Amino acid sequence: MNNTLKKAFAFALFSIITLPVVGADVSERTDCNKIQSRISELAAITEPTEEQSTELSQLQAQYRSNCSKTASGRRTSGRVSTITATATTNQIATPVVETVVMTSQTVLSDYIGKRESLCEELKNNMDVLKNNGATEIELKPLQNQHDKDCSDIDKSAVVEVDAETAAANVAAGLCTDGSKPNQFGCCEGETFKDMGNLVFACCPDDGGECYPPINTGDSL
């Protein structure tokens, strides 16, 4: 066999041996783009079936295992974290937004609740200090503050005044409950308004008839 035939025979034999190996390597190669595309499709499903959820979990695990990138010696999952977050978000029901309307009662209840919480916290801190050896002299300022602020937190009760007493109070230049009007001559819960033509009045904040100021005050 001459040299030319020997070379041709060797080349053909080498091709037969190596081709299956190259083919196997291509078939086993992971296509990360296809995996990522399929993950996106499954993540976009609002109500996935059990099979789809299982497939999504398997693909995410495969992506993390085969398609993650190495950074500073640590394995990172690249964009898959964003995709996973999207899939989780799509499966969460839309939260119900509750609108709270502010009223005088809600404001009062919130304020009293916070005061009660602060008083309870102050009392607990005083107990801790006492257990840690604080003397009565050291605790006295805290006790005084607690007694002043926490003995009667809710003072919102409105005392009803009879008509005769109310008239006497107004005649004396006071509000019907006996309190002193503000600088505009209006009582608590009233707003001073310019009615036009140099006519001024105190109008209840909760609506109703307006009344002349109890006195002119110093602000007119």
PDB file of C-alpha atoms in Angstrom:
ATOM      1  CA  MET A   1       0.000   0.000   0.000  1.00  0.00           C
ATOM      2  CA  ASN A   2       1.548   3.291  -1.078  1.00  0.00           C
ATOM      3  CA  ASN A   3       1.761   6.353   1.157  1.00  0.00           C
ATOM      4  CA  THR A   4      -1.270   8.103  -0.403  1.00  0.00           C
ATOM      5  CA  LEU A   5      -3.574   5.164   0.276  1.00  0.00           C
ATOM      6  CA  LYS A   6      -2.235   4.824   3.823  1.00  0.00           C
ATOM      7  CA  LYS A   7      -3.024   8.509   4.574  1.00  0.00           C
ATOM      8  CA  ALA A   8      -6.550   8.214   3.136  1.00  0.00           C
ATOM      9  CA  PHE A   9      -7.259   5.061   5.142  1.00  0.00           C
ATOM     10  CA  ALA A  10      -5.976   6.657   8.380  1.00  0.00           C
ATOM     11  CA  PHE A  11      -8.108   9.792   7.880  1.00  0.00           C
ATOM     12  CA  ALA A  12     -11.252   7.738   7.261  1.00  0.00           C
ATOM     13  CA  LEU A  13     -10.607   5.598  10.349  1.00  0.00           C
ATOM     14  CA  PHE A  14     -10.054   8.708  12.512  1.00  0.00           C
ATOM     15  CA  SER A  15     -13.316  10.259  11.318  1.00  0.00           C
ATOM     16  CA  ILE A  16     -15.297   7.101  12.126  1.00  0.00           C
ATOM     17  CA  ILE A  17     -13.862   6.997  15.655  1.00  0.00           C
ATOM     18  CA  THR A  18     -14.331  10.683  16.539  1.00  0.00           C
ATOM     19  CA  LEU A  19     -17.740  11.456  15.021  1.00  0.00           C
ATOM     20  CA  PRO A  20     -19.837   9.625  17.672  1.00  0.00           C
ATOM     21  CA  VAL A  21     -17.956  11.394  20.443  1.00  0.00           C
ATOM     22  CA  VAL A  22     -18.689  14.846  19.002  1.00  0.00           C
ATOM     23  CA  GLY A  23     -22.334  13.933  18.473  1.00  0.00           C
ATOM     24  CA  ALA A  24     -22.735  12.808  22.095  1.00  0.00           C
ATOM     25  CA  ASP A  25     -21.236  16.030  23.386  1.00  0.00           C
ATOM     26  CA  VAL A  26     -23.687  18.175  21.388  1.00  0.00           C
ATOM     27  CA  SER A  27     -26.744  16.136  22.464  1.00  0.00           C
ATOM     28  CA  GLU A  28     -25.832  16.415  26.155  1.00  0.00           C
ATOM     29  CA  ARG A  29     -25.157  20.150  26.080  1.00  0.00           C
ATOM     30  CA  THR A  30     -27.629  22.154  28.208  1.00  0.00           C
ATOM     31  CA  ASP A  31     -29.484  24.894  26.294  1.00  0.00           C
ATOM     32  CA  CYS A  32     -29.836  27.587  28.980  1.00  0.00           C
ATOM     33  CA  ASN A  33     -31.738  29.937  26.699  1.00  0.00           C
ATOM     34  CA  LYS A  34     -34.450  27.333  26.064  1.00  0.00           C
ATOM     35  CA  ILE A  35     -34.678  26.541  29.790  1.00  0.00           C
ATOM     36  CA  GLN A  36     -35.005  30.206  30.629  1.00  0.00           C
ATOM     37  CA  SER A  37     -37.667  30.686  27.943  1.00  0.00           C
ATOM     38  CA  ARG A  38     -39.692  27.738  29.255  1.00  0.00           C
ATOM     39  CA  ILE A  39     -39.387  29.036  32.832  1.00  0.00           C
ATOM     40  CA  SER A  40     -40.779  32.387  31.698  1.00  0.00           C
ATOM     41  CA  GLU A  41     -43.719  30.657  29.990  1.00  0.00           C
ATOM     42  CA  LEU A  42     -44.577  28.627  33.080  1.00  0.00           C
ATOM     43  CA  ALA A  43     -44.121  31.606  35.415  1.00  0.00           C
ATOM     44  CA  ALA A  44     -46.633  33.625  33.400  1.00  0.00           C
ATOM     45  CA  ILE A  45     -49.406  31.097  34.073  1.00  0.00           C
ATOM     46  CA  THR A  46     -51.738  32.517  36.737  1.00  0.00           C
ATOM     47  CA  GLU A  47     -53.159  29.180  37.907  1.00  0.00           C
ATOM     48  CA  PRO A  48     -50.668  26.457  36.946  1.00  0.00           C
ATOM     49  CA  THR A  49     -51.540  22.789  37.164  1.00  0.00           C
ATOM     50  CA  GLU A  50     -49.635  20.442  39.445  1.00  0.00           C
ATOM     51  CA  GLU A  51     -47.656  19.154  36.472  1.00  0.00           C
ATOM     52  CA  GLN A  52     -46.746  22.679  35.381  1.00  0.00           C
ATOM     53  CA  SER A  53     -45.676  23.648  38.918  1.00  0.00           C
ATOM     54  CA  THR A  54     -43.507  20.531  39.122  1.00  0.00           C
ATOM     55  CA  GLU A  55     -41.953  21.258  35.733  1.00  0.00           C
ATOM     56  CA  LEU A  56     -41.256  24.845  36.773  1.00  0.00           C
ATOM     57  CA  SER A  57     -39.500  23.731  39.965  1.00  0.00           C
ATOM     58  CA  GLN A  58     -37.418  21.174  38.064  1.00  0.00           C
ATOM     59  CA  LEU A  59     -36.396  23.692  35.399  1.00  0.00           C
ATOM     60  CA  GLN A  60     -35.457  26.281  38.023  1.00  0.00           C
ATOM     61  CA  ALA A  61     -33.289  23.711  39.799  1.00  0.00           C
ATOM     62  CA  GLN A  62     -31.720  22.700  36.477  1.00  0.00           C
ATOM     63  CA  TYR A  63     -31.059  26.337  35.611  1.00  0.00           C
ATOM     64  CA  ARG A  64     -29.419  27.004  38.968  1.00  0.00           C
ATOM     65  CA  SER A  65     -27.312  23.865  38.616  1.00  0.00           C
ATOM     66  CA  ASN A  66     -26.219  24.140  34.984  1.00  0.00           C
ATOM     67  CA  CYS A  67     -26.637  27.767  33.965  1.00  0.00           C
ATOM     68  CA  SER A  68     -25.459  29.734  36.974  1.00  0.00           C
ATOM     69  CA  LYS A  69     -22.398  31.916  36.728  1.00  0.00           C
ATOM     70  CA  THR A  70     -19.402  31.992  39.016  1.00  0.00           C
ATOM     71  CA  ALA A  71     -18.544  35.313  40.662  1.00  0.00           C
ATOM     72  CA  SER A  72     -15.795  35.813  43.253  1.00  0.00           C
ATOM     73  CA  GLY A  73     -15.700  32.090  43.937  1.00  0.00           C
ATOM     74  CA  ARG A  74     -19.442  31.888  44.713  1.00  0.00           C
ATOM     75  CA  ARG A  75     -22.222  30.363  42.642  1.00  0.00           C
ATOM     76  CA  THR A  76     -24.784  32.917  41.510  1.00  0.00           C
ATOM     77  CA  SER A  77     -28.055  32.164  39.814  1.00  0.00           C
ATOM     78  CA  GLY A  78     -27.919  35.081  37.390  1.00  0.00           C
ATOM     79  CA  ARG A  79     -31.364  36.109  36.141  1.00  0.00           C
ATOM     80  CA  VAL A  80     -33.181  33.107  37.545  1.00  0.00           C
ATOM     81  CA  SER A  81     -33.769  34.899  40.877  1.00  0.00           C
ATOM     82  CA  THR A  82     -35.823  37.518  39.067  1.00  0.00           C
ATOM     83  CA  ILE A  83     -37.799  34.850  37.238  1.00  0.00           C
ATOM     84  CA  THR A  84     -38.438  32.947  40.454  1.00  0.00           C
ATOM     85  CA  ALA A  85     -39.659  36.124  42.146  1.00  0.00           C
ATOM     86  CA  THR A  86     -42.010  36.743  39.224  1.00  0.00           C
ATOM     87  CA  ALA A  87     -43.405  33.245  39.453  1.00  0.00           C
ATOM     88  CA  THR A  88     -44.017  33.634  43.182  1.00  0.00           C
ATOM     89  CA  THR A  89     -45.621  37.038  42.728  1.00  0.00           C
ATOM     90  CA  ASN A  90     -47.991  35.759  40.060  1.00  0.00           C
ATOM     91  CA  GLN A  91     -49.299  33.140  42.462  1.00  0.00           C
ATOM     92  CA  ILE A  92     -50.071  35.628  45.256  1.00  0.00           C
ATOM     93  CA  ALA A  93     -53.608  36.985  45.380  1.00  0.00           C
ATOM     94  CA  THR A  94     -54.025  40.738  44.956  1.00  0.00           C
ATOM     95  CA  PRO A  95     -54.211  42.315  48.437  1.00  0.00           C
ATOM     96  CA  VAL A  96     -57.383  44.093  49.455  1.00  0.00           C
ATOM     97  CA  VAL A  97     -56.763  47.785  50.128  1.00  0.00           C
ATOM     98  CA  GLU A  98     -58.842  49.058  53.030  1.00  0.00           C
ATOM     99  CA  THR A  99     -59.650  52.750  53.135  1.00  0.00           C
ATOM    100  CA  VAL A 100     -59.842  54.159  56.663  1.00  0.00           C
ATOM    101  CA  VAL A 101     -61.925  57.296  57.023  1.00  0.00           C
ATOM    102  CA  MET A 102     -60.683  59.689  59.713  1.00  0.00           C
ATOM    103  CA  THR A 103     -63.318  60.765  62.191  1.00  0.00           C
ATOM    104  CA  SER A 104     -63.115  62.481  65.560  1.00  0.00           C
ATOM    105  CA  GLN A 105     -63.753  59.124  67.230  1.00  0.00           C
ATOM    106  CA  THR A 106     -60.965  57.286  65.352  1.00  0.00           C
ATOM    107  CA  VAL A 107     -58.514  60.088  66.182  1.00  0.00           C
ATOM    108  CA  LEU A 108     -59.509  59.984  69.850  1.00  0.00           C
ATOM    109  CA  SER A 109     -59.321  56.184  70.041  1.00  0.00           C
ATOM    110  CA  ASP A 110     -55.874  56.171  68.395  1.00  0.00           C
ATOM    111  CA  TYR A 111     -54.583  58.847  70.773  1.00  0.00           C
ATOM    112  CA  ILE A 112     -55.912  57.130  73.889  1.00  0.00           C
ATOM    113  CA  GLY A 113     -54.545  53.793  72.709  1.00  0.00           C
ATOM    114  CA  LYS A 114     -51.061  55.263  72.286  1.00  0.00           C
ATOM    115  CA  ARG A 115     -51.230  56.936  75.700  1.00  0.00           C
ATOM    116  CA  GLU A 116     -52.231  53.652  77.335  1.00  0.00           C
ATOM    117  CA  SER A 117     -49.384  51.853  75.580  1.00  0.00           C
ATOM    118  CA  LEU A 118     -46.852  54.464  76.750  1.00  0.00           C
ATOM    119  CA  CYS A 119     -48.141  54.252  80.312  1.00  0.00           C
ATOM    120  CA  GLU A 120     -47.818  50.474  80.272  1.00  0.00           C
ATOM    121  CA  GLU A 121     -44.278  50.741  78.903  1.00  0.00           C
ATOM    122  CA  LEU A 122     -43.335  53.291  81.579  1.00  0.00           C
ATOM    123  CA  LYS A 123     -44.735  51.044  84.321  1.00  0.00           C
ATOM    124  CA  ASN A 124     -42.817  48.028  83.002  1.00  0.00           C
ATOM    125  CA  ASN A 125     -39.569  50.009  82.827  1.00  0.00           C
ATOM    126  CA  MET A 126     -40.080  51.189  86.404  1.00  0.00           C
ATOM    127  CA  ASP A 127     -40.496  47.558  87.508  1.00  0.00           C
ATOM    128  CA  VAL A 128     -37.282  46.605  85.698  1.00  0.00           C
ATOM    129  CA  LEU A 129     -35.358  49.423  87.393  1.00  0.00           C
ATOM    130  CA  LYS A 130     -36.778  48.444  90.768  1.00  0.00           C
ATOM    131  CA  ASN A 131     -35.774  44.795  90.266  1.00  0.00           C
ATOM    132  CA  ASN A 132     -32.280  45.960  89.320  1.00  0.00           C
ATOM    133  CA  GLY A 133     -31.859  47.799  92.611  1.00  0.00           C
ATOM    134  CA  ALA A 134     -33.092  51.329  91.862  1.00  0.00           C
ATOM    135  CA  THR A 135     -33.995  53.249  95.025  1.00  0.00           C
ATOM    136  CA  GLU A 136     -37.328  54.929  95.777  1.00  0.00           C
ATOM    137  CA  ILE A 137     -35.649  58.314  95.387  1.00  0.00           C
ATOM    138  CA  GLU A 138     -34.478  57.388  91.882  1.00  0.00           C
ATOM    139  CA  LEU A 139     -37.913  56.085  90.929  1.00  0.00           C
ATOM    140  CA  LYS A 140     -39.865  58.995  92.438  1.00  0.00           C
ATOM    141  CA  PRO A 141     -39.705  61.277  89.325  1.00  0.00           C
ATOM    142  CA  LEU A 142     -40.918  58.422  87.119  1.00  0.00           C
ATOM    143  CA  GLN A 143     -43.694  57.586  89.573  1.00  0.00           C
ATOM    144  CA  ASN A 144     -44.800  61.221  89.707  1.00  0.00           C
ATOM    145  CA  GLN A 145     -44.947  61.387  85.905  1.00  0.00           C
ATOM    146  CA  HIS A 146     -46.878  58.105  85.765  1.00  0.00           C
ATOM    147  CA  ASP A 147     -49.373  59.318  88.362  1.00  0.00           C
ATOM    148  CA  LYS A 148     -49.906  62.580  86.472  1.00  0.00           C
ATOM    149  CA  ASP A 149     -50.242  61.158  82.957  1.00  0.00           C
ATOM    150  CA  CYS A 150     -51.725  57.732  83.548  1.00  0.00           C
ATOM    151  CA  SER A 151     -54.142  57.974  86.466  1.00  0.00           C
ATOM    152  CA  ASP A 152     -56.919  59.336  84.251  1.00  0.00           C
ATOM    153  CA  ILE A 153     -56.052  58.966  80.563  1.00  0.00           C
ATOM    154  CA  ASP A 154     -59.503  59.244  79.012  1.00  0.00           C
ATOM    155  CA  LYS A 155     -60.977  62.654  79.759  1.00  0.00           C
ATOM    156  CA  SER A 156     -63.072  62.844  76.607  1.00  0.00           C
ATOM    157  CA  ALA A 157     -66.467  62.591  78.292  1.00  0.00           C
ATOM    158  CA  VAL A 158     -68.667  65.598  77.515  1.00  0.00           C
ATOM    159  CA  VAL A 159     -70.498  67.010  80.519  1.00  0.00           C
ATOM    160  CA  GLU A 160     -74.037  68.011  79.628  1.00  0.00           C
ATOM    161  CA  VAL A 161     -75.020  71.487  80.841  1.00  0.00           C
ATOM    162  CA  ASP A 162     -78.646  72.341  81.470  1.00  0.00           C
ATOM    163  CA  ALA A 163     -80.219  75.190  79.488  1.00  0.00           C
ATOM    164  CA  GLU A 164     -80.356  77.589  82.428  1.00  0.00           C
ATOM    165  CA  THR A 165     -76.694  77.156  83.276  1.00  0.00           C
ATOM    166  CA  ALA A 166     -75.721  77.434  79.601  1.00  0.00           C
ATOM    167  CA  ALA A 167     -77.614  80.742  79.239  1.00  0.00           C
ATOM    168  CA  ALA A 168     -75.983  82.097  82.369  1.00  0.00           C
ATOM    169  CA  ASN A 169     -72.530  81.140  81.077  1.00  0.00           C
ATOM    170  CA  VAL A 170     -73.129  82.874  77.725  1.00  0.00           C
ATOM    171  CA  ALA A 171     -74.444  85.977  79.517  1.00  0.00           C
ATOM    172  CA  ALA A 172     -71.200  86.033  81.490  1.00  0.00           C
ATOM    173  CA  GLY A 173     -69.181  86.000  78.239  1.00  0.00           C
ATOM    174  CA  LEU A 174     -68.337  82.284  78.429  1.00  0.00           C
ATOM    175  CA  CYS A 175     -69.168  79.253  76.311  1.00  0.00           C
ATOM    176  CA  THR A 176     -72.204  77.180  77.269  1.00  0.00           C
ATOM    177  CA  ASP A 177     -70.019  74.697  79.157  1.00  0.00           C
ATOM    178  CA  GLY A 178     -68.392  77.499  81.137  1.00  0.00           C
ATOM    179  CA  SER A 179     -65.104  77.521  79.220  1.00  0.00           C
ATOM    180  CA  LYS A 180     -63.555  80.715  77.885  1.00  0.00           C
ATOM    181  CA  PRO A 181     -64.042  81.423  74.136  1.00  0.00           C
ATOM    182  CA  ASN A 182     -61.025  81.905  71.899  1.00  0.00           C
ATOM    183  CA  GLN A 183     -59.765  85.244  70.573  1.00  0.00           C
ATOM    184  CA  PHE A 184     -62.515  85.265  67.936  1.00  0.00           C
ATOM    185  CA  GLY A 185     -65.306  84.727  70.440  1.00  0.00           C
ATOM    186  CA  CYS A 186     -65.892  81.119  69.339  1.00  0.00           C
ATOM    187  CA  CYS A 187     -66.015  78.009  71.488  1.00  0.00           C
ATOM    188  CA  GLU A 188     -64.382  74.608  71.041  1.00  0.00           C
ATOM    189  CA  GLY A 189     -65.746  72.807  67.985  1.00  0.00           C
ATOM    190  CA  GLU A 190     -66.623  76.067  66.205  1.00  0.00           C
ATOM    191  CA  THR A 191     -64.887  77.886  63.333  1.00  0.00           C
ATOM    192  CA  PHE A 192     -64.879  81.666  63.008  1.00  0.00           C
ATOM    193  CA  LYS A 193     -66.186  82.691  59.563  1.00  0.00           C
ATOM    194  CA  ASP A 194     -66.625  85.952  57.674  1.00  0.00           C
ATOM    195  CA  MET A 195     -70.197  85.868  56.371  1.00  0.00           C
ATOM    196  CA  GLY A 196     -69.752  89.095  54.333  1.00  0.00           C
ATOM    197  CA  ASN A 197     -70.903  92.695  54.830  1.00  0.00           C
ATOM    198  CA  LEU A 198     -68.946  92.870  58.099  1.00  0.00           C
ATOM    199  CA  VAL A 199     -70.994  90.000  59.550  1.00  0.00           C
ATOM    200  CA  PHE A 200     -69.023  87.358  61.447  1.00  0.00           C
ATOM    201  CA  ALA A 201     -70.193  84.113  62.967  1.00  0.00           C
ATOM    202  CA  CYS A 202     -69.052  81.004  64.821  1.00  0.00           C
ATOM    203  CA  CYS A 203     -70.116  77.889  62.891  1.00  0.00           C
ATOM    204  CA  PRO A 204     -70.089  74.360  64.378  1.00  0.00           C
ATOM    205  CA  ASP A 205     -67.532  72.088  62.700  1.00  0.00           C
ATOM    206  CA  ASP A 206     -70.060  69.231  62.517  1.00  0.00           C
ATOM    207  CA  GLY A 207     -72.641  71.424  60.754  1.00  0.00           C
ATOM    208  CA  GLY A 208     -75.673  73.266  61.971  1.00  0.00           C
ATOM    209  CA  GLU A 209     -76.671  76.852  62.608  1.00  0.00           C
ATOM    210  CA  CYS A 210     -73.992  79.541  63.006  1.00  0.00           C
ATOM    211  CA  TYR A 211     -74.059  81.925  65.967  1.00  0.00           C
ATOM    212  CA  PRO A 212     -72.671  85.420  66.564  1.00  0.00           C
ATOM    213  CA  PRO A 213     -69.329  85.430  68.431  1.00  0.00           C
ATOM    214  CA  ILE A 214     -69.753  85.594  72.198  1.00  0.00           C
ATOM    215  CA  ASN A 215     -67.456  88.602  72.278  1.00  0.00           C
ATOM    216  CA  THR A 216     -65.601  90.585  69.649  1.00  0.00           C
ATOM    217  CA  GLY A 217     -62.214  89.719  71.094  1.00  0.00           C
ATOM    218  CA  ASP A 218     -59.003  91.353  69.943  1.00  0.00           C
ATOM    219  CA  SER A 219     -58.752  89.753  66.487  1.00  0.00           C
ATOM    220  CA  LEU A 220     -61.437  91.731  64.657  1.00  0.00           C
TER     221      LEU A 220
END
